[in-house]
Tab-separated table of C-alpha atoms and ligand atoms in Angstrom:
chain	number	residue	atom	x	y	z
A	1	MET	CA	82.204	7.128	102.493
A	2	LEU	CA	81.586	4.486	99.868
A	3	ARG	CA	84.255	2.320	101.329
A	4	LEU	CA	82.122	-0.804	101.527
A	5	PHE	CA	81.512	-0.722	97.801
A	6	GLU	CA	85.046	0.133	96.891
A	7	ARG	CA	86.863	-2.682	98.511
A	8	HIS	CA	86.203	-5.401	95.967
A	9	ALA	CA	85.970	-3.265	92.863
A	10	PRO	CA	88.229	-4.654	90.130
A	11	ASP	CA	90.915	-2.613	88.376
A	12	HIS	CA	90.322	-2.539	84.642
A	13	SER	CA	93.443	-1.796	82.662
A	14	ALA	CA	93.729	-0.706	79.055
A	15	HIS	CA	95.464	1.953	76.981
A	16	PHE	CA	95.117	4.200	73.932
A	17	ASP	CA	97.390	6.411	71.870
A	18	ILE	CA	96.980	10.137	71.306
A	19	SER	CA	98.899	12.255	68.791
A	20	HIS	CA	100.131	15.784	69.260
A	21	ASP	CA	102.528	17.826	67.110
A	22	GLY	CA	103.616	14.739	65.187
A	23	GLU	CA	104.331	12.722	68.339
A	24	VAL	CA	102.340	9.739	69.553
A	25	TYR	CA	101.901	9.243	73.285
A	26	ARG	CA	100.730	6.038	74.877
A	27	VAL	CA	98.227	6.562	77.660
A	28	ALA	CA	97.656	3.672	80.049
A	29	LEU	CA	94.212	3.631	81.629
A	30	ARG	CA	93.274	2.631	85.120
A	31	ARG	CA	89.701	2.648	86.275
A	32	VAL	CA	89.512	3.171	90.021
A	33	SER	CA	86.237	3.138	91.890
A	34	THR	CA	87.544	5.627	94.452
A	35	SER	CA	88.548	8.208	91.860
A	36	ARG	CA	86.183	11.112	91.273
A	37	ARG	CA	87.945	12.754	88.360
A	38	PHE	CA	90.549	12.199	85.661
A	39	THR	CA	94.184	12.457	86.701
A	40	LEU	CA	97.329	12.113	84.621
A	41	ARG	CA	100.690	10.926	85.847
A	42	VAL	CA	103.908	10.588	83.849
A	43	ARG	CA	105.702	7.373	84.785
A	44	ALA	CA	109.472	7.500	84.568
A	45	ALA	CA	110.024	3.717	84.651
A	46	THR	CA	107.868	2.970	81.632
A	47	ARG	CA	108.162	6.418	80.010
A	48	ASP	CA	104.446	6.587	79.509
A	49	VAL	CA	101.403	8.268	80.984
A	50	LEU	CA	98.864	6.814	83.365
A	51	LEU	CA	95.327	8.164	83.298
A	52	THR	CA	93.306	7.308	86.377
A	53	MET	CA	89.565	7.616	85.935
A	54	PRO	CA	86.318	6.880	87.758
A	55	THR	CA	84.957	3.390	87.026
A	56	ARG	CA	81.848	4.611	85.271
A	57	SER	CA	83.311	7.391	83.102
A	58	SER	CA	83.383	6.822	79.364
A	59	LEU	CA	86.443	6.087	77.287
A	60	LYS	CA	85.484	8.975	75.019
A	61	LEU	CA	85.718	11.470	77.915
A	62	ALA	CA	89.036	9.947	79.003
A	63	ARG	CA	90.462	10.356	75.511
A	64	GLU	CA	89.245	13.958	75.298
A	65	PHE	CA	90.819	14.698	78.659
A	66	ALA	CA	94.168	13.221	77.573
A	67	GLU	CA	94.058	15.115	74.276
A	68	ARG	CA	93.390	18.410	76.065
A	69	HIS	CA	96.530	17.771	78.123
A	70	ALA	CA	98.670	16.459	75.260
A	71	ALA	CA	101.045	19.435	75.361
A	72	TRP	CA	101.581	18.950	79.091
A	73	ILE	CA	102.238	15.227	78.529
A	74	GLY	CA	104.805	16.051	75.836
A	75	VAL	CA	106.669	18.489	78.079
A	76	ARG	CA	106.725	16.091	81.024
A	77	LEU	CA	107.917	13.137	78.932
A	78	ALA	CA	110.647	15.249	77.333
A	79	ARG	CA	111.846	16.276	80.789
A	80	LEU	CA	112.380	12.695	81.937
A	81	PRO	CA	116.047	11.841	82.333
A	82	LEU	CA	117.403	9.996	79.305
A	83	PRO	CA	117.980	6.256	79.431
A	84	VAL	CA	121.576	5.166	80.015
A	85	ALA	CA	122.777	2.184	77.975
A	86	PHE	CA	125.650	0.101	79.360
A	87	GLU	CA	128.068	1.408	76.722
A	88	PRO	CA	131.737	2.351	77.211
A	89	ASN	CA	132.086	5.702	79.023
A	90	ALA	CA	128.542	5.595	80.374
A	91	THR	CA	128.181	5.932	84.131
A	92	ALA	CA	125.957	3.599	86.121
A	93	PRO	CA	125.588	3.166	89.876
A	94	LEU	CA	126.729	-0.070	91.499
A	95	ARG	CA	125.693	-0.436	95.153
A	96	GLY	CA	124.835	3.262	95.131
A	97	VAL	CA	128.226	4.422	93.831
A	98	ASP	CA	128.706	5.744	90.294
A	99	HIS	CA	130.993	3.583	88.157
A	100	ARG	CA	132.251	4.423	84.691
A	101	ILE	CA	132.089	1.622	82.122
A	102	VAL	CA	135.410	1.004	80.390
A	103	HIS	CA	136.083	-1.357	77.496
A	104	ARG	CA	139.395	-3.235	77.810
A	105	SER	CA	139.456	-5.166	74.571
A	106	GLY	CA	142.834	-6.861	75.041
A	107	ALA	CA	142.372	-7.827	78.672
A	108	ARG	CA	141.666	-11.262	80.066
A	109	GLY	CA	138.586	-12.034	82.094
A	110	VAL	CA	135.034	-10.857	81.513
A	111	VAL	CA	133.912	-8.023	83.788
A	112	TRP	CA	135.582	-6.678	86.887
A	113	VAL	CA	135.587	-3.587	89.108
A	114	GLU	CA	138.682	-1.410	89.377
A	115	LYS	CA	139.665	1.820	91.118
A	116	GLY	CA	140.188	4.523	88.494
A	117	ALA	CA	141.956	7.869	88.919
A	118	GLN	CA	138.595	9.686	88.817
A	119	GLY	CA	136.504	7.063	90.542
A	120	PRO	CA	135.550	3.408	90.329
A	121	LEU	CA	135.310	1.612	86.991
A	122	ILE	CA	133.437	-1.364	85.632
A	123	CYS	CA	135.918	-2.885	83.169
A	124	VAL	CA	134.731	-5.143	80.372
A	125	ALA	CA	136.934	-7.417	78.270
A	126	GLY	CA	136.081	-8.941	74.899
A	127	GLU	CA	134.568	-7.510	71.764
A	128	ARG	CA	132.996	-4.087	71.700
A	129	PRO	CA	129.441	-5.165	70.707
A	130	HIS	CA	129.274	-7.465	73.721
A	131	VAL	CA	129.937	-4.732	76.307
A	132	PRO	CA	126.307	-3.837	77.191
A	133	ARG	CA	125.262	-7.467	77.548
A	134	ARG	CA	128.303	-8.302	79.661
A	135	VAL	CA	127.724	-5.370	82.007
A	136	ALA	CA	124.067	-6.367	82.390
A	137	ASP	CA	124.963	-10.001	83.103
A	138	PHE	CA	127.587	-8.881	85.604
A	139	LEU	CA	125.097	-6.654	87.452
A	140	LYS	CA	122.540	-9.454	87.567
A	141	ARG	CA	125.130	-11.850	89.010
A	142	GLU	CA	126.125	-9.277	91.636
A	143	ALA	CA	122.453	-8.658	92.426
A	144	ARG	CA	121.854	-12.371	92.970
A	145	LYS	CA	124.895	-12.647	95.240
A	146	ASP	CA	123.890	-9.717	97.455
A	147	ILE	CA	120.192	-10.597	97.524
A	148	GLU	CA	120.819	-14.254	98.423
A	149	ALA	CA	123.147	-13.262	101.242
A	150	ALA	CA	120.661	-10.690	102.591
A	151	VAL	CA	117.715	-13.109	102.345
A	152	GLN	CA	119.638	-15.799	104.235
A	153	ARG	CA	120.627	-13.330	106.945
A	154	HIS	CA	117.086	-12.045	107.531
A	155	ALA	CA	115.513	-15.493	107.232
A	156	LYS	CA	117.886	-16.856	109.853
A	157	ARG	CA	117.209	-13.950	112.184
A	158	LEU	CA	113.430	-14.373	111.882
A	159	GLY	CA	113.493	-18.189	111.855
A	160	LEU	CA	111.887	-18.409	108.400
A	161	THR	CA	112.705	-20.594	105.411
A	162	PRO	CA	112.710	-19.010	101.972
A	163	ARG	CA	112.150	-21.230	98.932
A	164	ARG	CA	113.332	-20.288	95.466
A	165	ILE	CA	114.896	-16.857	94.857
A	166	VAL	CA	114.290	-15.462	91.367
A	167	ILE	CA	116.010	-12.347	90.019
A	168	ARG	CA	114.145	-10.609	87.215
A	169	ASP	CA	113.483	-7.258	85.598
A	170	THR	CA	110.208	-6.030	86.976
A	171	VAL	CA	108.867	-2.549	86.391
A	172	SER	CA	106.083	-2.298	88.910
A	173	ARG	CA	107.628	-3.983	91.955
A	174	TRP	CA	111.069	-4.283	93.503
A	175	GLY	CA	110.247	-7.619	95.037
A	176	SER	CA	107.445	-10.035	95.729
A	177	CYS	CA	106.727	-13.155	97.737
A	178	SER	CA	104.560	-16.020	96.488
A	179	SER	CA	102.236	-18.069	98.671
A	180	THR	CA	104.713	-20.967	98.459
A	181	GLY	CA	107.555	-18.866	99.899
A	182	GLY	CA	109.272	-18.142	96.575
A	183	LEU	CA	110.890	-14.700	96.510
A	184	ASN	CA	111.287	-12.494	93.431
A	185	PHE	CA	113.521	-9.454	93.162
A	186	SER	CA	114.456	-6.874	90.573
A	187	TRP	CA	118.148	-7.048	89.586
A	188	ARG	CA	118.101	-3.219	89.590
A	189	LEU	CA	118.373	-3.247	93.385
A	190	ILE	CA	122.125	-3.753	92.911
A	191	LEU	CA	122.216	-0.182	91.537
A	192	ALA	CA	120.806	1.228	94.791
A	193	PRO	CA	122.729	1.805	98.043
A	194	PRO	CA	123.166	-1.511	99.927
A	195	PHE	CA	120.655	-0.650	102.670
A	196	VAL	CA	117.900	-0.480	100.033
A	197	LEU	CA	118.625	-3.976	98.684
A	198	ASP	CA	118.906	-5.205	102.248
A	199	TYR	CA	115.525	-3.677	103.032
A	200	LEU	CA	113.798	-5.369	100.081
A	201	ALA	CA	115.280	-8.708	101.111
A	202	ALA	CA	113.970	-8.224	104.663
A	203	HIS	CA	110.607	-7.013	103.344
A	204	GLU	CA	110.015	-10.138	101.238
A	205	VAL	CA	111.381	-12.518	103.868
A	206	ALA	CA	108.913	-11.100	106.402
A	207	HIS	CA	106.111	-11.860	103.913
A	208	ILE	CA	106.876	-15.574	104.274
A	209	ARG	CA	105.300	-15.240	107.702
A	210	TYR	CA	102.568	-12.672	106.914
A	211	MET	CA	101.278	-12.375	103.348
A	212	ASN	CA	99.939	-8.885	104.047
A	213	HIS	CA	100.964	-5.477	105.366
A	214	SER	CA	99.252	-5.815	108.735
A	215	PRO	CA	100.636	-4.269	111.936
A	216	HIS	CA	101.984	-7.750	112.818
A	217	TYR	CA	103.855	-7.767	109.534
A	218	TRP	CA	105.498	-4.346	110.036
A	219	LYS	CA	106.454	-5.269	113.580
A	220	LEU	CA	108.187	-8.422	112.380
A	221	LEU	CA	109.916	-6.565	109.552
A	222	ARG	CA	111.212	-3.842	111.883
A	223	ARG	CA	112.674	-6.522	114.129
A	224	THR	CA	115.101	-7.520	111.395
A	225	PHE	CA	115.230	-4.181	109.577
A	226	PRO	CA	114.742	-1.119	111.824
A	227	GLU	CA	115.512	1.370	109.013
A	228	THR	CA	112.357	0.542	107.091
A	229	ASP	CA	111.145	4.160	106.793
A	230	ARG	CA	114.474	5.380	105.491
A	231	ALA	CA	114.562	2.673	102.801
A	232	GLU	CA	110.942	3.287	101.761
A	233	ALA	CA	111.708	7.012	101.483
A	234	TRP	CA	114.768	6.313	99.340
A	235	LEU	CA	112.728	4.156	96.947
A	236	ARG	CA	109.990	6.790	96.688
A	237	THR	CA	112.519	9.473	95.801
A	238	HIS	CA	115.055	7.588	93.692
A	239	GLY	CA	113.407	4.296	92.724
A	240	ALA	CA	112.160	5.380	89.291
A	241	ASN	CA	115.645	6.547	88.390
A	242	LEU	CA	116.950	2.964	88.586
A	243	HIS	CA	114.835	2.117	85.528
A	244	ARG	CA	116.922	4.429	83.341
A	245	PHE	CA	119.835	2.050	83.209
A	246	GLY	CA	120.535	-0.649	80.668
A	247	ALA	CA	117.521	0.194	78.548
A	248	ALA	CA	119.241	-0.244	75.184
A	249	TRP	CA	120.001	-3.966	75.429
A	250	GLU	CA	116.595	-4.991	76.763
B	301	LIG	ZN1	105.081	-6.081	100.860
């Protein structure tokens, strides 16, 4: 039903703030022509709330709906796992394995990985205030290394030529492919198990050939990455959690 009219309907985005018990919550708005009612969703990555509403409903009704559910919003936001800054003694995953961050002020070098008695360590030399930045830079360098290698491998296998690879910090997408063959990836993929990063590389490389998610596209992708479903499932379950890390220096 209604599908013909829905297809080209634009997404209008906006937001408003509501207050409850001395707290202010930001509510992002999304008008969706297919939606029949108001729905609220707490987003872990952005630590905010998304209200989806029918295209023609009024802002006033949306605000009233959000205010009626303010207590629920507060509880759900408070339950979100706390952000983890890249400070000494914090634990962050690298290639899916928890590493403890250790400050080695007197040591030479910048950042390196070491085996500790209780598990792997990310060791950081230099002055204490520089630790978070250095860990972040290290993770971004590692992300670029792994992503470039994976992109080259999949591109070679599929006979495709990627253009520029850009590593950035995106909230809404793990990767994207431009019409000119440029590939963008989130550095946070280095936190995930290697098969997840590998999957995203394959996913974007396959878009060089098909700029859509057609059956042809999925067939091509599965040729170079058969574990597509497993990787998608991992991202659905654990993806939001990757946004917890490094928040303090950003
Ligand atoms: Zn895609």
